[in-house]
JSON list of C-alpha atoms in Angstrom, two decimals:
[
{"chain": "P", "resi": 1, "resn": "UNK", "atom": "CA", "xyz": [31.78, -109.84, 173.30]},
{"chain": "P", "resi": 2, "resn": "UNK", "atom": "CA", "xyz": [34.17, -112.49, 174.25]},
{"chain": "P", "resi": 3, "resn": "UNK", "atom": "CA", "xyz": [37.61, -112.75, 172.92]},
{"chain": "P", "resi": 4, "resn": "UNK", "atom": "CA", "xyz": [39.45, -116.03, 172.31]},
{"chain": "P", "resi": 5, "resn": "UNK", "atom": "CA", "xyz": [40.58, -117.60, 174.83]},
{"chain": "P", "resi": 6, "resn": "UNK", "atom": "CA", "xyz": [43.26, -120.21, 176.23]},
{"chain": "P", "resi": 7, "resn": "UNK", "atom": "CA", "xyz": [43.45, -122.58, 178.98]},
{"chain": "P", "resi": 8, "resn": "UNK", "atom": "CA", "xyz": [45.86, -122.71, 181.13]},
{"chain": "P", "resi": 9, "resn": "UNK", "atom": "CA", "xyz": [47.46, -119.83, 180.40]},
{"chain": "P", "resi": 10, "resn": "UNK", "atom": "CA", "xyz": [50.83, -121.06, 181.90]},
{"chain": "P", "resi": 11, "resn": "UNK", "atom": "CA", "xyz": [51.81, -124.96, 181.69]},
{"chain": "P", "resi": 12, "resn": "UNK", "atom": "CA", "xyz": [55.28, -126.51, 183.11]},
{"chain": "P", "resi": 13, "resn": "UNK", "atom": "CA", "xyz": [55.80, -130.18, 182.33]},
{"chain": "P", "resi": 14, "resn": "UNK", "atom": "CA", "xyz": [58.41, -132.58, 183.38]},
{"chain": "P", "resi": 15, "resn": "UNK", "atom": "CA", "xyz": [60.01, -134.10, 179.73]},
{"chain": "P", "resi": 16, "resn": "UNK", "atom": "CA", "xyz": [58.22, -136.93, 178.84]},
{"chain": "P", "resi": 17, "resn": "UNK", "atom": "CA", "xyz": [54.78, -136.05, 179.91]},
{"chain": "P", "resi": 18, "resn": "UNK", "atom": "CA", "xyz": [51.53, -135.22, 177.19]},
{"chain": "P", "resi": 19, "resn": "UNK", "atom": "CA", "xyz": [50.00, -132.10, 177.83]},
{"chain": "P", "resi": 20, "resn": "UNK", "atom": "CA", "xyz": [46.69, -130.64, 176.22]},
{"chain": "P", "resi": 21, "resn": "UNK", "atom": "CA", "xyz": [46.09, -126.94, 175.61]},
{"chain": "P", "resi": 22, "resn": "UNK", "atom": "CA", "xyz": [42.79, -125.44, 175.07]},
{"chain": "P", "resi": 23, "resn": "UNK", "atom": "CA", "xyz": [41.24, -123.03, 172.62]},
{"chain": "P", "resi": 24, "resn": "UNK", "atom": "CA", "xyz": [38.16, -121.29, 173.01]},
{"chain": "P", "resi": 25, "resn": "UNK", "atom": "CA", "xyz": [37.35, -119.10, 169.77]},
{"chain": "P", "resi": 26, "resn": "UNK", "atom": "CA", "xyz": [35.34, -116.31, 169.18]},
{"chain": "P", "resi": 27, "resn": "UNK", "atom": "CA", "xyz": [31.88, -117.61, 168.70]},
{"chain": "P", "resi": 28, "resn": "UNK", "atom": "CA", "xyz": [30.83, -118.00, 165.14]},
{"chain": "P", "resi": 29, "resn": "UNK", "atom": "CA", "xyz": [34.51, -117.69, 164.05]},
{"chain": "P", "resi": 30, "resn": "UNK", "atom": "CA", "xyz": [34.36, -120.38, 161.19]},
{"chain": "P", "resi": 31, "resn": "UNK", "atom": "CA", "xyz": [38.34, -120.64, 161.37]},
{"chain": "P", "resi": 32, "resn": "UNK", "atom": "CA", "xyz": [40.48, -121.44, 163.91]},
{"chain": "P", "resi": 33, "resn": "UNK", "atom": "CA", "xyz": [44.76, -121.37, 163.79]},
{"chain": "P", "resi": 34, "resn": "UNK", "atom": "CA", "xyz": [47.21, -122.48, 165.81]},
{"chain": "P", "resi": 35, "resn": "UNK", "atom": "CA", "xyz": [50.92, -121.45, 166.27]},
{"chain": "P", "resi": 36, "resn": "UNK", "atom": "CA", "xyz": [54.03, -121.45, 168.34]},
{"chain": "P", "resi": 37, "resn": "UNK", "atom": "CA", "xyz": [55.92, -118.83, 169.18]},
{"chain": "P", "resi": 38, "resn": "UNK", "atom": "CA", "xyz": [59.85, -119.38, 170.54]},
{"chain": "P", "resi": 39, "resn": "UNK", "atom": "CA", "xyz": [61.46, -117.34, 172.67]},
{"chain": "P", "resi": 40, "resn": "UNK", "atom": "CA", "xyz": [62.61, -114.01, 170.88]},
{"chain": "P", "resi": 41, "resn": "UNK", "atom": "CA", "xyz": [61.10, -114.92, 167.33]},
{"chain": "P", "resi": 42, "resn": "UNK", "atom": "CA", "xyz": [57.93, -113.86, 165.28]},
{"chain": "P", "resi": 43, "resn": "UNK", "atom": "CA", "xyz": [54.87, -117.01, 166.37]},
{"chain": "P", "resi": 44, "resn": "UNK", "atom": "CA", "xyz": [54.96, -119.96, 163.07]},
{"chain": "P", "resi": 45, "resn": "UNK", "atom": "CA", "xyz": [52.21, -121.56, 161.90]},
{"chain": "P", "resi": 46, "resn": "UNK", "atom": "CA", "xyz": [51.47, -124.36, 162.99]},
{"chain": "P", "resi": 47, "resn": "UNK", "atom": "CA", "xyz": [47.55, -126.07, 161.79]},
{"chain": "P", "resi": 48, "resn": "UNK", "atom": "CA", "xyz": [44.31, -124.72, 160.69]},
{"chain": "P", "resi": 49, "resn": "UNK", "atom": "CA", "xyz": [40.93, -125.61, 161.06]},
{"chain": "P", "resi": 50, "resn": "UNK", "atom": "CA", "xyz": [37.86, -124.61, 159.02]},
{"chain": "P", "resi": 51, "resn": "UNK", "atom": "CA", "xyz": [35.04, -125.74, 160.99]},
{"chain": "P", "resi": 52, "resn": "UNK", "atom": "CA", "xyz": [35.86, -129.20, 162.45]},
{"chain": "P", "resi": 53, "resn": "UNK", "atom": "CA", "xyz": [37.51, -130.21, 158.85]},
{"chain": "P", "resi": 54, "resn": "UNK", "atom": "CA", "xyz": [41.72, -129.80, 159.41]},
{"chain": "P", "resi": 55, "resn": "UNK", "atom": "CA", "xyz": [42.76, -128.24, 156.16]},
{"chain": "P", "resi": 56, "resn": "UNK", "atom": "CA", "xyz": [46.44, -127.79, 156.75]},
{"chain": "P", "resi": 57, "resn": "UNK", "atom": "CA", "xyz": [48.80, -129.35, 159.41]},
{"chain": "P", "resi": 58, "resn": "UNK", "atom": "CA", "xyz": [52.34, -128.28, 157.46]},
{"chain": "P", "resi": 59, "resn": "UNK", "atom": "CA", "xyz": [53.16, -126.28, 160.28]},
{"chain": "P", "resi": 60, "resn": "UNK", "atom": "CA", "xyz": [53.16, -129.41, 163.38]},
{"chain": "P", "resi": 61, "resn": "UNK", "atom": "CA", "xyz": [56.76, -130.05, 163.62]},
{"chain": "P", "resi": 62, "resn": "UNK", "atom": "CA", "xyz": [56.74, -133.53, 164.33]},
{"chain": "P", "resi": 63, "resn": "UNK", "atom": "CA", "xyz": [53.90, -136.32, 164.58]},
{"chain": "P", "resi": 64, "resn": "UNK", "atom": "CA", "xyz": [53.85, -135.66, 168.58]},
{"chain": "P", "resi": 65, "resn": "UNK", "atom": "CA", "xyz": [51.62, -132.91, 168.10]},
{"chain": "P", "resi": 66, "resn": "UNK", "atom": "CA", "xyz": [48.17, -133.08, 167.11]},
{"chain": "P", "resi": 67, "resn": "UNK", "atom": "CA", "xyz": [45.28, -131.12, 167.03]},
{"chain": "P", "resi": 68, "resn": "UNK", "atom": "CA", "xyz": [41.45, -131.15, 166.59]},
{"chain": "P", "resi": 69, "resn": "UNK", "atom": "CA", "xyz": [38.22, -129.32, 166.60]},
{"chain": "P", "resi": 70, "resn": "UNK", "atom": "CA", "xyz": [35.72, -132.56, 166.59]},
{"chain": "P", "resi": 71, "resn": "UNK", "atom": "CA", "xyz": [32.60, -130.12, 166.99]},
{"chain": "P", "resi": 72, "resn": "UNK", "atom": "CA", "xyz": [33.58, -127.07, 164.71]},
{"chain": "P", "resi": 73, "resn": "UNK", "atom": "CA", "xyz": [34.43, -124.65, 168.03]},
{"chain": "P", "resi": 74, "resn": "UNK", "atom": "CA", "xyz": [36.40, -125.51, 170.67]},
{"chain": "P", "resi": 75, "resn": "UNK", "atom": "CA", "xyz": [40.06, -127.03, 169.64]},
{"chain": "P", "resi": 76, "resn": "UNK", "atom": "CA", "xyz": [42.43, -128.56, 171.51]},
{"chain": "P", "resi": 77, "resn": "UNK", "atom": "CA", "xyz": [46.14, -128.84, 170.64]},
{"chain": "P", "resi": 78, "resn": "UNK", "atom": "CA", "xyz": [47.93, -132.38, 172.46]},
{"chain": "P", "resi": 79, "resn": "UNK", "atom": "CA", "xyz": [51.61, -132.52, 172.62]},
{"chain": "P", "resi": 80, "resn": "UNK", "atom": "CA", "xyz": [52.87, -136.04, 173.40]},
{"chain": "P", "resi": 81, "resn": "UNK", "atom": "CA", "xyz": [56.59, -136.75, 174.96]},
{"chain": "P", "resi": 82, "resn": "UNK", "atom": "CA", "xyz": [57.35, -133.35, 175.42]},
{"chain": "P", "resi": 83, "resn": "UNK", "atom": "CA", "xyz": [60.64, -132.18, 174.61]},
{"chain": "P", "resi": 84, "resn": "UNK", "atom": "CA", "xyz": [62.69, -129.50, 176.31]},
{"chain": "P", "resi": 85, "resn": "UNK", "atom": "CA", "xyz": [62.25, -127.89, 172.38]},
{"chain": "P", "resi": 86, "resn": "UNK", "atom": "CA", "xyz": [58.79, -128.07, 172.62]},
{"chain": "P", "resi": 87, "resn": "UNK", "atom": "CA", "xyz": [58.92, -125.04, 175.28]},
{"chain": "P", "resi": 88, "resn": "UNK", "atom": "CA", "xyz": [57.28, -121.94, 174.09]},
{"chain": "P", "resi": 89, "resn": "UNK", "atom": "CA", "xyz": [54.15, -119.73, 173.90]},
{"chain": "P", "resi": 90, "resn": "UNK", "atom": "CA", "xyz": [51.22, -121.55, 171.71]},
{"chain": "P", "resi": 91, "resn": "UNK", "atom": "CA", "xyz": [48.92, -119.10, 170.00]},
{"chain": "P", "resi": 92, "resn": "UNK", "atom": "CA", "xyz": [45.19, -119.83, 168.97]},
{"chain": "P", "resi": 93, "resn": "UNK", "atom": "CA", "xyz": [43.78, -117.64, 166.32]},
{"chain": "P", "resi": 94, "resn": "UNK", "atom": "CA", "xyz": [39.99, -117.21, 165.22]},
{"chain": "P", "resi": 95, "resn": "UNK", "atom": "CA", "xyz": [38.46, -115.50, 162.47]},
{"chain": "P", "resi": 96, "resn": "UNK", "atom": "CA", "xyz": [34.82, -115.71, 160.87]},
{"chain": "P", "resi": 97, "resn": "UNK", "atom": "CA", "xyz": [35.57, -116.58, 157.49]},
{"chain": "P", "resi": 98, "resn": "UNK", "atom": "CA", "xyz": [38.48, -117.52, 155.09]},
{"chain": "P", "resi": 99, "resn": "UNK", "atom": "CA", "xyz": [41.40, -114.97, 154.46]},
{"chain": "P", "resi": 100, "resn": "UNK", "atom": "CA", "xyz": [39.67, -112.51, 157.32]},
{"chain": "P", "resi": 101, "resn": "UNK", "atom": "CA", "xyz": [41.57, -110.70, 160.32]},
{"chain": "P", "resi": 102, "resn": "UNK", "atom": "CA", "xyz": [42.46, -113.10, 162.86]},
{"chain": "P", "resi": 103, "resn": "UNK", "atom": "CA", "xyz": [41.76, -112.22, 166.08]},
{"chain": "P", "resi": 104, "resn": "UNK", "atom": "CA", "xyz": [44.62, -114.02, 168.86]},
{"chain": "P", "resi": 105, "resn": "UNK", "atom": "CA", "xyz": [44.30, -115.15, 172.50]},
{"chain": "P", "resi": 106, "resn": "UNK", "atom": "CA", "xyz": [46.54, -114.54, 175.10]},
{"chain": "P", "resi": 107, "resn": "UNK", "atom": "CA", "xyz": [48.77, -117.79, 174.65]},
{"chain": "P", "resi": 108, "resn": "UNK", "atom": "CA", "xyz": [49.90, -120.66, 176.65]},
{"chain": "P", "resi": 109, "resn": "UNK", "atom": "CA", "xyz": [53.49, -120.32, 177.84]},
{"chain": "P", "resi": 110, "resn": "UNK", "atom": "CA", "xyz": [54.50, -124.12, 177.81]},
{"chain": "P", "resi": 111, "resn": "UNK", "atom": "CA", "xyz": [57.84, -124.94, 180.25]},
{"chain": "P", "resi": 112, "resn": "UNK", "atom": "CA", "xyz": [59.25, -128.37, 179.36]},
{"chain": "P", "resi": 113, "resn": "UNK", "atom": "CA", "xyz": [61.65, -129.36, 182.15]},
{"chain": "K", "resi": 29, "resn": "UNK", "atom": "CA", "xyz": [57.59, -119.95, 150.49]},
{"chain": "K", "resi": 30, "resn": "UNK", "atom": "CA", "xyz": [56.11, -116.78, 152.07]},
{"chain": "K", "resi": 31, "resn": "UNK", "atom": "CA", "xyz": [59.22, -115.22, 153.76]},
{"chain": "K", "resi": 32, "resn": "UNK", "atom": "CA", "xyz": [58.72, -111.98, 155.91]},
{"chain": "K", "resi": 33, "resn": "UNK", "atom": "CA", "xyz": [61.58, -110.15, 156.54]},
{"chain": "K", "resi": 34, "resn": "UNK", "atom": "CA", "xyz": [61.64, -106.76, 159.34]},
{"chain": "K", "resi": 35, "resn": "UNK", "atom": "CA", "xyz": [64.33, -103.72, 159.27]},
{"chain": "K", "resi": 36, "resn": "UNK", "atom": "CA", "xyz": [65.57, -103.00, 161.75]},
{"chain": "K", "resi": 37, "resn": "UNK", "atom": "CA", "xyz": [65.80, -105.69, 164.51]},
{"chain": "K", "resi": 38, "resn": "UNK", "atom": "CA", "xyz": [66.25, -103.44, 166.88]},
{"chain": "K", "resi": 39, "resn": "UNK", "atom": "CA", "xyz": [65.92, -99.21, 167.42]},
{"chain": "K", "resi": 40, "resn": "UNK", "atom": "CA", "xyz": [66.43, -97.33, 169.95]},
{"chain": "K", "resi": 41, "resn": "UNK", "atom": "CA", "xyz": [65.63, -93.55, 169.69]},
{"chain": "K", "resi": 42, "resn": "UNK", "atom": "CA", "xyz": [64.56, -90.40, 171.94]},
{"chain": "K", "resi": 43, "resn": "UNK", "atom": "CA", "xyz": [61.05, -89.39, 172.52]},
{"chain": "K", "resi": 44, "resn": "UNK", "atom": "CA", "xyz": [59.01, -87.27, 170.70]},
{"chain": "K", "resi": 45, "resn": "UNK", "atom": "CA", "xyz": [61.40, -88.43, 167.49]},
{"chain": "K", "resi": 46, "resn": "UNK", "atom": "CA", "xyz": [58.74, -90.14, 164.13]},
{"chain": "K", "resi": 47, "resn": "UNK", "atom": "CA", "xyz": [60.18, -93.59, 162.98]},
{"chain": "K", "resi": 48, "resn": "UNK", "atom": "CA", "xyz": [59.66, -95.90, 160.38]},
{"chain": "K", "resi": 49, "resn": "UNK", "atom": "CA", "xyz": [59.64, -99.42, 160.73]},
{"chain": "K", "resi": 50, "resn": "UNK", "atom": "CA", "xyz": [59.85, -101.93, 157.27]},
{"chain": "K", "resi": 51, "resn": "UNK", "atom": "CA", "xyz": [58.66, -104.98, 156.38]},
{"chain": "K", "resi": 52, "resn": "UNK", "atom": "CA", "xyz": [59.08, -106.61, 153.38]},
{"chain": "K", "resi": 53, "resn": "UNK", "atom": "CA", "xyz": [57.73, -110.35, 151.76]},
{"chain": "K", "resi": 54, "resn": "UNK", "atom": "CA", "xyz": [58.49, -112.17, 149.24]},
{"chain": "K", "resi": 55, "resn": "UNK", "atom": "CA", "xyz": [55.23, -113.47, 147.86]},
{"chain": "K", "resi": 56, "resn": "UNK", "atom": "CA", "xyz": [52.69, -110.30, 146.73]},
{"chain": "K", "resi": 57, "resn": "UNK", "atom": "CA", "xyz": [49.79, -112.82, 146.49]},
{"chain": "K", "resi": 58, "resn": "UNK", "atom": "CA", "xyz": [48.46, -112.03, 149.76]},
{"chain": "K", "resi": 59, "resn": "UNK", "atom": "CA", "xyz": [44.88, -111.11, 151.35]},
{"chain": "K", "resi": 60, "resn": "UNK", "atom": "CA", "xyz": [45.96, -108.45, 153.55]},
{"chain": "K", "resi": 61, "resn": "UNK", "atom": "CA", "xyz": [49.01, -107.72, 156.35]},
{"chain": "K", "resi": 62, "resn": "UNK", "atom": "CA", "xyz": [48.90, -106.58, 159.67]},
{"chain": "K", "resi": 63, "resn": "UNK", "atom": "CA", "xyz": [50.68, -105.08, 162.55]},
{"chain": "K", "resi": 64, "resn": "UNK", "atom": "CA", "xyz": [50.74, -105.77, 165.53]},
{"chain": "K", "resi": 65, "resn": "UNK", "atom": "CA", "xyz": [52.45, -105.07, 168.87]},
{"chain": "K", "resi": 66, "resn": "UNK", "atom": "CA", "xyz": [53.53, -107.29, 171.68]},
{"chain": "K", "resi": 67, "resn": "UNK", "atom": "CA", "xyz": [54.69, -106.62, 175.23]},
{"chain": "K", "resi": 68, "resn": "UNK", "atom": "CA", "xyz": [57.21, -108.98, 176.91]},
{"chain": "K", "resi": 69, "resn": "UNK", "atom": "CA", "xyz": [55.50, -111.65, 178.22]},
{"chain": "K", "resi": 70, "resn": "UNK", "atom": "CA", "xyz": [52.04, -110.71, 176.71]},
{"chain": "K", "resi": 71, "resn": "UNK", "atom": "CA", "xyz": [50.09, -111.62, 173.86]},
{"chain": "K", "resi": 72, "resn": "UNK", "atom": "CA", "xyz": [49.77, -109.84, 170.37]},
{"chain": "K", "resi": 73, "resn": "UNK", "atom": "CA", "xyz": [47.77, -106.36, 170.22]},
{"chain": "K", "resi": 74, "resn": "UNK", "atom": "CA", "xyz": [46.85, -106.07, 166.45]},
{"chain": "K", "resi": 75, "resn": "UNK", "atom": "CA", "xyz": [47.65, -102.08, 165.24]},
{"chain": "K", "resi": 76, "resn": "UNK", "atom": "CA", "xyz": [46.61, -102.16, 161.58]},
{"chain": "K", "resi": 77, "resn": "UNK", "atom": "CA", "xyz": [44.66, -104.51, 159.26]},
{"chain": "K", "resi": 78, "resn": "UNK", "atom": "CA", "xyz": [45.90, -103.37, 155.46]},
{"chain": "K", "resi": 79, "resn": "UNK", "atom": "CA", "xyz": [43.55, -105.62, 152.76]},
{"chain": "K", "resi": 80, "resn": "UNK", "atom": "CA", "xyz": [45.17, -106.36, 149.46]},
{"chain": "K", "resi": 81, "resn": "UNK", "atom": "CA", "xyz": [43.40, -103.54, 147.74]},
{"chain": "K", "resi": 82, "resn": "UNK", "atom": "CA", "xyz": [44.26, -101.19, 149.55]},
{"chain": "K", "resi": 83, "resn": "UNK", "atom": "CA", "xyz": [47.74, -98.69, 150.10]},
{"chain": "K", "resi": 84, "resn": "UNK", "atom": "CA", "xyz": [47.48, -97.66, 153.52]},
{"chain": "K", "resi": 85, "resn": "UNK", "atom": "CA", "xyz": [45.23, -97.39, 157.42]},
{"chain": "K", "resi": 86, "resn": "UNK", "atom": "CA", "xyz": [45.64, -94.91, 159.62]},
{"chain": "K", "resi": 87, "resn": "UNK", "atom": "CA", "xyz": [45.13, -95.26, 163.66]},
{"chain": "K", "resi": 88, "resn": "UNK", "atom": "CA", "xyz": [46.35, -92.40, 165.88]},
{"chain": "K", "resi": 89, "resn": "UNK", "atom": "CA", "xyz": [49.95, -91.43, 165.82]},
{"chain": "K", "resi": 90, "resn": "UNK", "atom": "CA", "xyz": [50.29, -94.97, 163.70]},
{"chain": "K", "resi": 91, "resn": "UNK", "atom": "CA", "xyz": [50.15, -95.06, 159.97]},
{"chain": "K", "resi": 92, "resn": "UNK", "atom": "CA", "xyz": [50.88, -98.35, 157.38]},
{"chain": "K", "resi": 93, "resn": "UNK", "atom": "CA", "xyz": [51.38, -98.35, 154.23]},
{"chain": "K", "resi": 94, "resn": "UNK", "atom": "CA", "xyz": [51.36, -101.75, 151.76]},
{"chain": "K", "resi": 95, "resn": "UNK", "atom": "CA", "xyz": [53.17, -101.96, 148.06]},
{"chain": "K", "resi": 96, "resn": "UNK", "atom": "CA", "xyz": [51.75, -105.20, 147.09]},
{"chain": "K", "resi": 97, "resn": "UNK", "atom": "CA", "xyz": [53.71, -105.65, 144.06]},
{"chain": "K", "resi": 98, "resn": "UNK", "atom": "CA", "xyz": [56.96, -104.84, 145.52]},
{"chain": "K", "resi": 99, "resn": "UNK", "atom": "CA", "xyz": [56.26, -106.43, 148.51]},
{"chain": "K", "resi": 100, "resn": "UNK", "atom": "CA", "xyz": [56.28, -103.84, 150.85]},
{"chain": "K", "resi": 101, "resn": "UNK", "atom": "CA", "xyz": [55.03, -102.23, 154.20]},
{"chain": "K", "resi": 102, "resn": "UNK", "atom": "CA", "xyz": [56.18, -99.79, 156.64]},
{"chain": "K", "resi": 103, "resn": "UNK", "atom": "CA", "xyz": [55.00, -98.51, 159.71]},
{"chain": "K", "resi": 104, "resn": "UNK", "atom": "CA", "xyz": [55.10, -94.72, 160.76]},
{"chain": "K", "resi": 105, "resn": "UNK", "atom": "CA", "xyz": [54.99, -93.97, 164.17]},
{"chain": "K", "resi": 106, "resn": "UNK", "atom": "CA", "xyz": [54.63, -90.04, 164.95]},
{"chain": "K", "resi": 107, "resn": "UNK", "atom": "CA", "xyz": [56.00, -88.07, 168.31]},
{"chain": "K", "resi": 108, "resn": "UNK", "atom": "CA", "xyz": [56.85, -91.31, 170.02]},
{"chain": "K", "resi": 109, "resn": "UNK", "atom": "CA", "xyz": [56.37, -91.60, 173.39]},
{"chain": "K", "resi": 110, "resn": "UNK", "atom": "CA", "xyz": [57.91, -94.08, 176.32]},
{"chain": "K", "resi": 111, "resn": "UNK", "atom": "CA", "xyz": [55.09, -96.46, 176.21]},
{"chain": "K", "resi": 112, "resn": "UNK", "atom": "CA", "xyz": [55.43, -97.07, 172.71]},
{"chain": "K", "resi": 113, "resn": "UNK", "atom": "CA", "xyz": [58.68, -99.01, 173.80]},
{"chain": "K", "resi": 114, "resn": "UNK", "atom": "CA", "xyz": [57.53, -102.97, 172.40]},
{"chain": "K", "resi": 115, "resn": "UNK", "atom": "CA", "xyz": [58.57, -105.59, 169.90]},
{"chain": "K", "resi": 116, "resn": "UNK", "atom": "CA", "xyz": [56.27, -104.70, 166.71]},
{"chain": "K", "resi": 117, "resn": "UNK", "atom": "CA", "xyz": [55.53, -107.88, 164.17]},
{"chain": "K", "resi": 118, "resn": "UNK", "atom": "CA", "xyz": [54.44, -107.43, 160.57]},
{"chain": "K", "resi": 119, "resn": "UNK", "atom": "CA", "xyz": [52.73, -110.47, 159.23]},
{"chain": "K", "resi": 120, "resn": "UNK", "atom": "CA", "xyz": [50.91, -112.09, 155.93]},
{"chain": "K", "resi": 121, "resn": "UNK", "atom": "CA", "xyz": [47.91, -113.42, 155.62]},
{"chain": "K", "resi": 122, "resn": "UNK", "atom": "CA", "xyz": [48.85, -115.98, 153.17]},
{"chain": "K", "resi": 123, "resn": "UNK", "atom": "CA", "xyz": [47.83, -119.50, 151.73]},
{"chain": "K", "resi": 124, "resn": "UNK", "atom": "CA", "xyz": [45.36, -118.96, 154.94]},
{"chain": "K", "resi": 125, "resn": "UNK", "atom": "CA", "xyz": [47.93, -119.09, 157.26]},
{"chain": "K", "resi": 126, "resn": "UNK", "atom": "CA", "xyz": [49.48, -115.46, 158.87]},
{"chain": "K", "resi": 127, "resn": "UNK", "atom": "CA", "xyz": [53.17, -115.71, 158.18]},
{"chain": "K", "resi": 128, "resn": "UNK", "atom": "CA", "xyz": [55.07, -113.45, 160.53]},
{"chain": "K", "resi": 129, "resn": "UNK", "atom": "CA", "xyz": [58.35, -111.56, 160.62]},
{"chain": "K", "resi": 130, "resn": "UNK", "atom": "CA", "xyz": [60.52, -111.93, 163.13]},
{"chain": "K", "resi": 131, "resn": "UNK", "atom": "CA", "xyz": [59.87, -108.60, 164.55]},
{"chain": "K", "resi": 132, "resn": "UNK", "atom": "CA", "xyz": [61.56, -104.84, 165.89]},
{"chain": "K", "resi": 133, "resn": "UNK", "atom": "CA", "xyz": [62.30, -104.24, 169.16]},
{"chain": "K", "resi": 134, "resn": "UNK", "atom": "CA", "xyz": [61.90, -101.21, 169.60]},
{"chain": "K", "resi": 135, "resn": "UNK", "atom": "CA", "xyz": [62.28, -98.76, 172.69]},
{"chain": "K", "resi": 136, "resn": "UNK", "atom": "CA", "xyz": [62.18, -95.31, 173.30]},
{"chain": "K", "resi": 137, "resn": "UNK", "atom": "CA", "xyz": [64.14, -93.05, 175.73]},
{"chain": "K", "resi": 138, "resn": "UNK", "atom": "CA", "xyz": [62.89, -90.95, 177.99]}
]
């Protein structure tokens, strides 16, 4: 079957501008994760969903990112006023039940400019 | 605080040569830690999926272990070969969120 997936897979924005990035999850996968990974370091957590309900959002690093999953599968992840520090690869996670494997998509390499 | 900590950084050593690669975290309450690999550029290829009860998984040339109450894992790689050559992550599945190290680069020589 399907993987997750990511859309768009690369995304350059000028500073300044919102951008949206998409997460398709495995279907059925209960739980869905987000994180960002910098250049040269291990991906951080950044929000996790289970379902449509948001159960932890410790890992956004500032209120200009925000996330949702408003029917249970498909999340998106906004980023408002981007920020040259915002620039790295954002990671979507699914798995089909609490404290499972998580299975990753490919990532969206975000350039901030 | 979950912390996840890799040793080396960095290793560079000839073909055919077996390795170890360590991880080690700080909090032992965890469901289960993985490895995975990652390519420059590419996403994450998961190796090994070690559950809390268990001491060790086996794939190929690749073998993990897990010490939960030491908080410990390593990675044995056998007869390395060239395309082996990629950053490897360790991670926690934690507080149900992965916490990740920050990785070995590693790369073999031909």
């Amino acid at each position: 079957g399907a993987g997750v997936s990511q859309s768009p897979r690369y995304k350059v924005a000028k500073r300044g501008q919102d951008v949206a990035l998409r997460c398709d999850p495995i279907s059925g996968h209960v739980s869905l994760f987000w994180y960002q990974q910098a250049l040269g370091q291990g991906p951080e957590f950044l929000t996790y969903f289970q379902n449509e309900a948001q159960l932890d959002k410790s890992g956004l690093p500032s209120d200009r990112f925000f996330a949702e999953r408003p029917e249970g599968s498909v999340s998106t992840l906004k980023i408002q006023r981007t920020q040259q520090e915002d620039s790295a690869v954002y990671l979507c996670a699914s798995s089909p039940a609490r404290a499972n494997e998580q299975f990753f998509g490919p990532g969206t390499r975000l350039t901030v400019l | 605080k979950q912390e996840v900590t890799q040793i080396p950084a960095a290793l560079s050593v000839p073909e055919g040569e077996n390795l170890v690669l360590n991880c080690s975290f700080t909090d032992s309450a965890i469901y289960n830690l993985q490895w995975f690999r990652q390519d420059p550029g590419k996403g994450l290829t998961s190796l090994l999926l070690i559950q809390s009860s268990q001491r060790e998984q086996t794939s190929g040339r690749l073998n993990a272990s897990l010490d939960k109450s030491s908080g410990r894992s390593t990675l044995y790689i056998a007869a390395s070969q060239p395309g082996d050559s990629a950053t490897y992550l360790c991670a926690v599945n934690w507080d149900d969120k992965i916490i990740f190290g920050k990785g070995t680069r590693l790369h073999i020589l031909p």
